[in-house]
Short mmCIF file of C-alpha atoms in Angstrom, two decimals:
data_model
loop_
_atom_site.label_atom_id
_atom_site.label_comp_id
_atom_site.label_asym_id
_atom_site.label_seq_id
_atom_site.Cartn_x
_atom_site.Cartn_y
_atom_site.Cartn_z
CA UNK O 784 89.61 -22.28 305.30
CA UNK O 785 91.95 -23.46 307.35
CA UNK O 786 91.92 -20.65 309.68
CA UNK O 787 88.29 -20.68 309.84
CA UNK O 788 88.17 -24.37 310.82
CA UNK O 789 91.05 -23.56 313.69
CA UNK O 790 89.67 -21.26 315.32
CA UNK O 791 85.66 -22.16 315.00
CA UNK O 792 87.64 -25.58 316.69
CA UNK O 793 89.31 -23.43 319.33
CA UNK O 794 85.85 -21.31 319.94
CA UNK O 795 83.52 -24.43 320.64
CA UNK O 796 85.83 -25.73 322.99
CA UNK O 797 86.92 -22.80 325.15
CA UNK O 798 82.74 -21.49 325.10
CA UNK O 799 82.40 -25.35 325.48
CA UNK O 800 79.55 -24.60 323.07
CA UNK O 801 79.12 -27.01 320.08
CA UNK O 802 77.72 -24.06 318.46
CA UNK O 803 80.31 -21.48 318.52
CA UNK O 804 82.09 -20.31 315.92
CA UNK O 805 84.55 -18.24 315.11
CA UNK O 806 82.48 -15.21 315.42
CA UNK O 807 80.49 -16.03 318.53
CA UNK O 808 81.16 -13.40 320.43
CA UNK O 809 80.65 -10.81 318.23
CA UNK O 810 83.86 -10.43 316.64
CA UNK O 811 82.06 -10.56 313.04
CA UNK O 812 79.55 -7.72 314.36
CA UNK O 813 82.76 -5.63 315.18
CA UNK O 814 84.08 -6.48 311.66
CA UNK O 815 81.35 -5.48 309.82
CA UNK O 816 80.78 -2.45 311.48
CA UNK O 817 84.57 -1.52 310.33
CA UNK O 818 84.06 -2.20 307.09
CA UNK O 819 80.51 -0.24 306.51
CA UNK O 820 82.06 2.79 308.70
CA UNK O 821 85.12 2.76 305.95
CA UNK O 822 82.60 1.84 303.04
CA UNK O 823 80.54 4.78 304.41
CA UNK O 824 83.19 6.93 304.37
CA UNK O 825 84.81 6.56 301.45
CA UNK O 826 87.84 5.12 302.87
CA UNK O 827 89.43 2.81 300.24
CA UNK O 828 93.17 2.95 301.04
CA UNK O 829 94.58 3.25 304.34
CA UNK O 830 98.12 3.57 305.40
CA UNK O 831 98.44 2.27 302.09
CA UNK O 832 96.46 -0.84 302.35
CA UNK O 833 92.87 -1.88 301.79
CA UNK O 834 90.42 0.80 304.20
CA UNK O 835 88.16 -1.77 304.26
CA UNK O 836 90.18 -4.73 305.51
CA UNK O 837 92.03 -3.01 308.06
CA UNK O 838 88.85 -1.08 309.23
CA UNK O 839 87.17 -4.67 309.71
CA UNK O 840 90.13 -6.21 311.65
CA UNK O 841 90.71 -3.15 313.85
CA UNK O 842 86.42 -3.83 314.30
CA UNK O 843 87.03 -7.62 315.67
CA UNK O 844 90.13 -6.74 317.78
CA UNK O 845 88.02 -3.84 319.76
CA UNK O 846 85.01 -6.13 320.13
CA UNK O 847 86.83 -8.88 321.59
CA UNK O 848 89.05 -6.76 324.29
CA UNK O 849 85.39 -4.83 324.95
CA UNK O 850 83.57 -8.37 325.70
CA UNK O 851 87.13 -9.04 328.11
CA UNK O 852 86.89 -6.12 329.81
CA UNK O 853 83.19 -6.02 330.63
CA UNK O 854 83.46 -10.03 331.78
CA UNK O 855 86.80 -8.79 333.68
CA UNK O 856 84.42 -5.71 335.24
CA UNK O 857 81.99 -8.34 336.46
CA UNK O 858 84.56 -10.77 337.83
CA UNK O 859 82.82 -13.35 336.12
CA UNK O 860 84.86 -14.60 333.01
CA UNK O 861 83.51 -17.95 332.59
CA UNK O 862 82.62 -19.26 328.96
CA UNK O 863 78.32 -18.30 329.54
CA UNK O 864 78.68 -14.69 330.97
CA UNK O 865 81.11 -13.97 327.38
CA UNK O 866 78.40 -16.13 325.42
CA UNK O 867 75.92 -13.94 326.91
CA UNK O 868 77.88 -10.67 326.94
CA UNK O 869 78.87 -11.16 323.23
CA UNK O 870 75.06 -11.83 322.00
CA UNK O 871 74.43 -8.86 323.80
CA UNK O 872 77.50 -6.77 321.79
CA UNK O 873 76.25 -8.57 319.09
CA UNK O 874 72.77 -7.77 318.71
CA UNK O 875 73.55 -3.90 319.08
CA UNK O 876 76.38 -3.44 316.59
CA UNK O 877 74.58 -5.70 313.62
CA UNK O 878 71.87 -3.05 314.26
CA UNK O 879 73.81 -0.29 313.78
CA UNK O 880 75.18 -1.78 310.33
CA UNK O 881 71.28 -2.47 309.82
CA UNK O 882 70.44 0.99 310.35
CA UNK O 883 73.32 2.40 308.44
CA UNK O 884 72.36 0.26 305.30
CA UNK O 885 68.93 1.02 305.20
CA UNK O 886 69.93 4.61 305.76
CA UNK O 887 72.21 4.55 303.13
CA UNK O 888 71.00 6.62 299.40
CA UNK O 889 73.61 5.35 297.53
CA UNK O 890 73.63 2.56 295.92
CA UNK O 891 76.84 1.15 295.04
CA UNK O 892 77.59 1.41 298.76
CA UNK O 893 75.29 -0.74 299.71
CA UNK O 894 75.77 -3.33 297.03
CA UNK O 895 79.69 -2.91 298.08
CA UNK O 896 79.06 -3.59 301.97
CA UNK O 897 76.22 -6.98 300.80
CA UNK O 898 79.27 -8.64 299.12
CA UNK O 899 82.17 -8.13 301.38
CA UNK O 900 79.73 -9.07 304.05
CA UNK O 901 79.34 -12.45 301.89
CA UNK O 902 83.13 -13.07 301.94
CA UNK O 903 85.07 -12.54 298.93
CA UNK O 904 88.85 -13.94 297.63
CA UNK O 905 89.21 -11.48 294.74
CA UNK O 906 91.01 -9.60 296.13
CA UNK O 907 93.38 -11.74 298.16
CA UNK O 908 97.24 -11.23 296.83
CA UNK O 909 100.21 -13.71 296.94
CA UNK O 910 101.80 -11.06 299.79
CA UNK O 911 98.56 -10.99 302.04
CA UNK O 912 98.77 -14.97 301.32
CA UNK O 913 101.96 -14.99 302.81
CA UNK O 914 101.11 -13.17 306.09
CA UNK O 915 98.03 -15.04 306.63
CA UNK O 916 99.89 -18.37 305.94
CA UNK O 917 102.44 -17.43 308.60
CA UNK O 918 99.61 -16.15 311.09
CA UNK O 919 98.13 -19.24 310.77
CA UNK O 920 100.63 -21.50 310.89
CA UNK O 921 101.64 -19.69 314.35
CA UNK O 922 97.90 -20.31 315.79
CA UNK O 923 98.53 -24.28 314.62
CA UNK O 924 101.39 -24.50 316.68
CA UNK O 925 100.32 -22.64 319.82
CA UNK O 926 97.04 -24.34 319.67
CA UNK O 927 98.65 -27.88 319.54
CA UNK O 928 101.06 -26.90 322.32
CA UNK O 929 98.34 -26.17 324.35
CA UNK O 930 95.85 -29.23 323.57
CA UNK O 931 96.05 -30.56 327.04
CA UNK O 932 94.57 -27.38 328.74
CA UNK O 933 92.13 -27.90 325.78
CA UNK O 934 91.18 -31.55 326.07
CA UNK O 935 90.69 -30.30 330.15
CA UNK O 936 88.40 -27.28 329.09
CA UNK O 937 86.02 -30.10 328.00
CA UNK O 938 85.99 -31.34 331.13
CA UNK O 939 83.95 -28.16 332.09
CA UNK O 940 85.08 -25.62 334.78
CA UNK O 941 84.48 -27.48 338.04
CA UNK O 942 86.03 -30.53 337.37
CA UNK O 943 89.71 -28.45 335.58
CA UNK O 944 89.61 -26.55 338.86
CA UNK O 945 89.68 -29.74 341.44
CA UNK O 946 92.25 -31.20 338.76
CA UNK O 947 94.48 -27.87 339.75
CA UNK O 948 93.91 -25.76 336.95
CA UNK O 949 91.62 -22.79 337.11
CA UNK O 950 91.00 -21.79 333.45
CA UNK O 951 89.96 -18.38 333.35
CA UNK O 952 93.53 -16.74 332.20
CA UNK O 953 93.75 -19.61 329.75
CA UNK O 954 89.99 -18.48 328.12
CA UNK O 955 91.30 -14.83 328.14
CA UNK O 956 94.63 -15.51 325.85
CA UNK O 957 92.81 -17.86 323.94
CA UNK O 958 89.70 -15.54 322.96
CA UNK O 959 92.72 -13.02 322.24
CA UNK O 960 94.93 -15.26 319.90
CA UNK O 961 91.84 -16.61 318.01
CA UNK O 962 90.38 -12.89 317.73
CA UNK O 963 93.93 -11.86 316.12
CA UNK O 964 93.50 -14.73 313.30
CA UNK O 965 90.28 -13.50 312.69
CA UNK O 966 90.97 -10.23 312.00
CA UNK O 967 93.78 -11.60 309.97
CA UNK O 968 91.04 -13.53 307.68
CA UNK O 969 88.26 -10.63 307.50
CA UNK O 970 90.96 -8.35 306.51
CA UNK O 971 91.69 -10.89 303.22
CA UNK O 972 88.37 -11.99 302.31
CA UNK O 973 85.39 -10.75 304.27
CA UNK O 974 82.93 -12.61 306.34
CA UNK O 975 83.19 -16.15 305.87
CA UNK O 976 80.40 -18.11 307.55
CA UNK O 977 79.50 -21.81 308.25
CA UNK O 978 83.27 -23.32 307.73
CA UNK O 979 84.21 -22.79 311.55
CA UNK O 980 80.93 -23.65 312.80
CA UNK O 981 80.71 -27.09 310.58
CA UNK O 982 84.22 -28.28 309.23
CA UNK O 983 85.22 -29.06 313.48
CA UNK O 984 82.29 -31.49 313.72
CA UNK O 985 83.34 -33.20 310.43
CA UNK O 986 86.54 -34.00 312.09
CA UNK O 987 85.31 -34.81 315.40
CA UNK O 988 83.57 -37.92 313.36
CA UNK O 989 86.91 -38.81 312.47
CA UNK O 990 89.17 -38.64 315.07
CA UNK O 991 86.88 -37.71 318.31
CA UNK O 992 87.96 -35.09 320.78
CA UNK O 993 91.20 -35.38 321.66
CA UNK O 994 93.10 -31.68 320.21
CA UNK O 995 96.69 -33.08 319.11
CA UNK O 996 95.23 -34.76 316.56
CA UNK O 997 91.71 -32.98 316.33
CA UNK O 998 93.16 -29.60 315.15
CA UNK O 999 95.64 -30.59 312.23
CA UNK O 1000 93.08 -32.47 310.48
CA UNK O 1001 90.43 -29.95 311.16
CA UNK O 1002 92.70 -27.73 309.55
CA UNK O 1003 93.28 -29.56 306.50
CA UNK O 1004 89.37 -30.49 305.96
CA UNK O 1005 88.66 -26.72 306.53
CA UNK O 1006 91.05 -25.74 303.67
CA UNK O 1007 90.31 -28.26 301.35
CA UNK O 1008 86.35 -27.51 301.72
CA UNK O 1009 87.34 -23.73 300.83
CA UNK O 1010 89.30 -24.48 297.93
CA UNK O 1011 86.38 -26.91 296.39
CA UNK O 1012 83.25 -24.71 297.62
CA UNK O 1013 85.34 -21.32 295.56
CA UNK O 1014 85.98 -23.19 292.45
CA UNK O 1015 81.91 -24.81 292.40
CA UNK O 1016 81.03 -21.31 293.47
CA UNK O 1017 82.99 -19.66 290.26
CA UNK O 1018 81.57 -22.05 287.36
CA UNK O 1019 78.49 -23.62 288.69
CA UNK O 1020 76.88 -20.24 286.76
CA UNK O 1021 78.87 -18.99 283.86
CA UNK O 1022 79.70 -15.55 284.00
CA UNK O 1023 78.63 -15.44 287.69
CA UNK O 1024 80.95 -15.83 290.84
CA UNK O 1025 79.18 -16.59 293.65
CA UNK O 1026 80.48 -15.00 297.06
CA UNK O 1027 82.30 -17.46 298.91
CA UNK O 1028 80.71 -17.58 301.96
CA UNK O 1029 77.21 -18.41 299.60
CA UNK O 1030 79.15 -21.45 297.86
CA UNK O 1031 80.67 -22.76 300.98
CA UNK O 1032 77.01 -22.53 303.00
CA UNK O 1033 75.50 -24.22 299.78
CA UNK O 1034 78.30 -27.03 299.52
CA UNK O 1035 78.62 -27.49 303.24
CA UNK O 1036 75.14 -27.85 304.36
CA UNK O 1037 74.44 -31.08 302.39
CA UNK O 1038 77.63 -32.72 303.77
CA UNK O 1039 77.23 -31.75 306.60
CA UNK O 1040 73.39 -33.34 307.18
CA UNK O 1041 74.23 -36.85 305.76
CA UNK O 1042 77.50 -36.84 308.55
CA UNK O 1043 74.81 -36.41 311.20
CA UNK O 1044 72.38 -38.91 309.66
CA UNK O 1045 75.54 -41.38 309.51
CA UNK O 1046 76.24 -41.10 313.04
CA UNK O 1047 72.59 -40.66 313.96
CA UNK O 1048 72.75 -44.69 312.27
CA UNK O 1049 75.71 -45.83 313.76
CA UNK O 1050 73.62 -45.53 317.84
#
């Protein structure tokens, strides 16, 4: 959750897009076309860890540096062109997992590929914890070492330049280092929608726009909405767990609304 939040933070402000999240650019199509190709072809282990999980992350990583080296191509590598070029990417892979489903006879497949696209922490061990906690806590302190190249990207592009700072190589190692934590978090628990759009918002009510202290606390509302949207979404049935990225879209949406309608009040 906390991840999420980070780097859905770190996505609307370098896209300077209020709705980007961490899977704008297509990073979640490349992701779930690794895990169907492995699904599809049977591969459940790989050097000896989950097929799936590393198939998905090695799918986001590809995706982003293809989407950097088609805006590189162009020479135009500012945030609409990757917005553009990553709807493109986008469109085309989800397709292809579209087509493969449909294609698809057998049915345990295809129920397999539905729930891992719905996110999933079943299967997330106190090890894998580990290395996502460190990977994480490494994007938290990068990120907050660079807020002031942040707080200037929402100045927008012309006005950073005539302040001295052109931001294109910034964008590029940015899109990189949040494309590294998502692969990180698809590996562990699947496609996990709505927290990096929303959770970012939640804490811009708070604390407004300034990053230093604009990412910890998005951080910490991101995790604990996770933790609260996985234990409503294992009891609210009994003897059904809902998938995680279900709960948290059913928990978040609700909160979300009546934080609008408060500030829609307070003008």
């Amino acid at each position: 959750g906390a991840g999420l939040s980070l780097t859905g933070l770190e996505m609307q402000t370098v896209m300077q897009n209020d709705l980007a999240d961490p899977y704008l650019l297509g990073i979640s199509s490349g992701a779930n076309l690794g895990a169907v190709a492995a699904i599809i072809l049977g591969i459940t282990t790989f050097a000896n860890v989950a097929g799936i999980g590393i198939f998905a992350f090695l799918g986001a990583l590809i995706v982003a540096f293809i989407i950097l080296s088609i805006a590189n191509i162009m020479r135009r590598l500012d945030a609409v062109t990757m917005i553009l070029i990553g709807f493109g990417i986008n469109a085309f892979i989800m397709g292809l997992v579209s087509f493969a489903i449909t294609l698809m006879a057998d049915t345990s497949k295809t129920k397999s590929i539905q729930f891992w696209l719905l996110g999933s922490l079943q299967n997330v061990s106190v090890s894998l914890t580990t290395v996502l906690f460190v990977v994480i806590i490494l994007g938290l302190i990068f990120f907050i070492s660079q807020s002031r190249i942040l707080d200037m990207m929402l100045l927008g592009e012309e006005l950073s330049i005539t302040m001295g700072r052109s931001l294109v190589v910034y964008r590029q190692i940015y899109i990189v280092i949040v494309s590294i934590i998502v692969g990180f978090i698809v590996y562990a628990s699947g496609i996990i929608g709505f927290v990096g759009l929303v959770i970012p918002h939640c804490a811009r009510f708070i604390v407004g726009q300034k990053h230093k202290r604009l990412i910890p606390l998005t951080m910490l509302i991101g995790g604990t909405f996770l933790i609260w949207a996985d234990a409503i979404g294992r009891n609210i049935i009994s003897g059904i767990e809902l998938p995680i990225g279900v709960s948290a879209a059913v928990c978040g949406a609700p909160l979300f609304l009546w934080l609008l309608l408060k500030r829609g009040s307070k003008r």
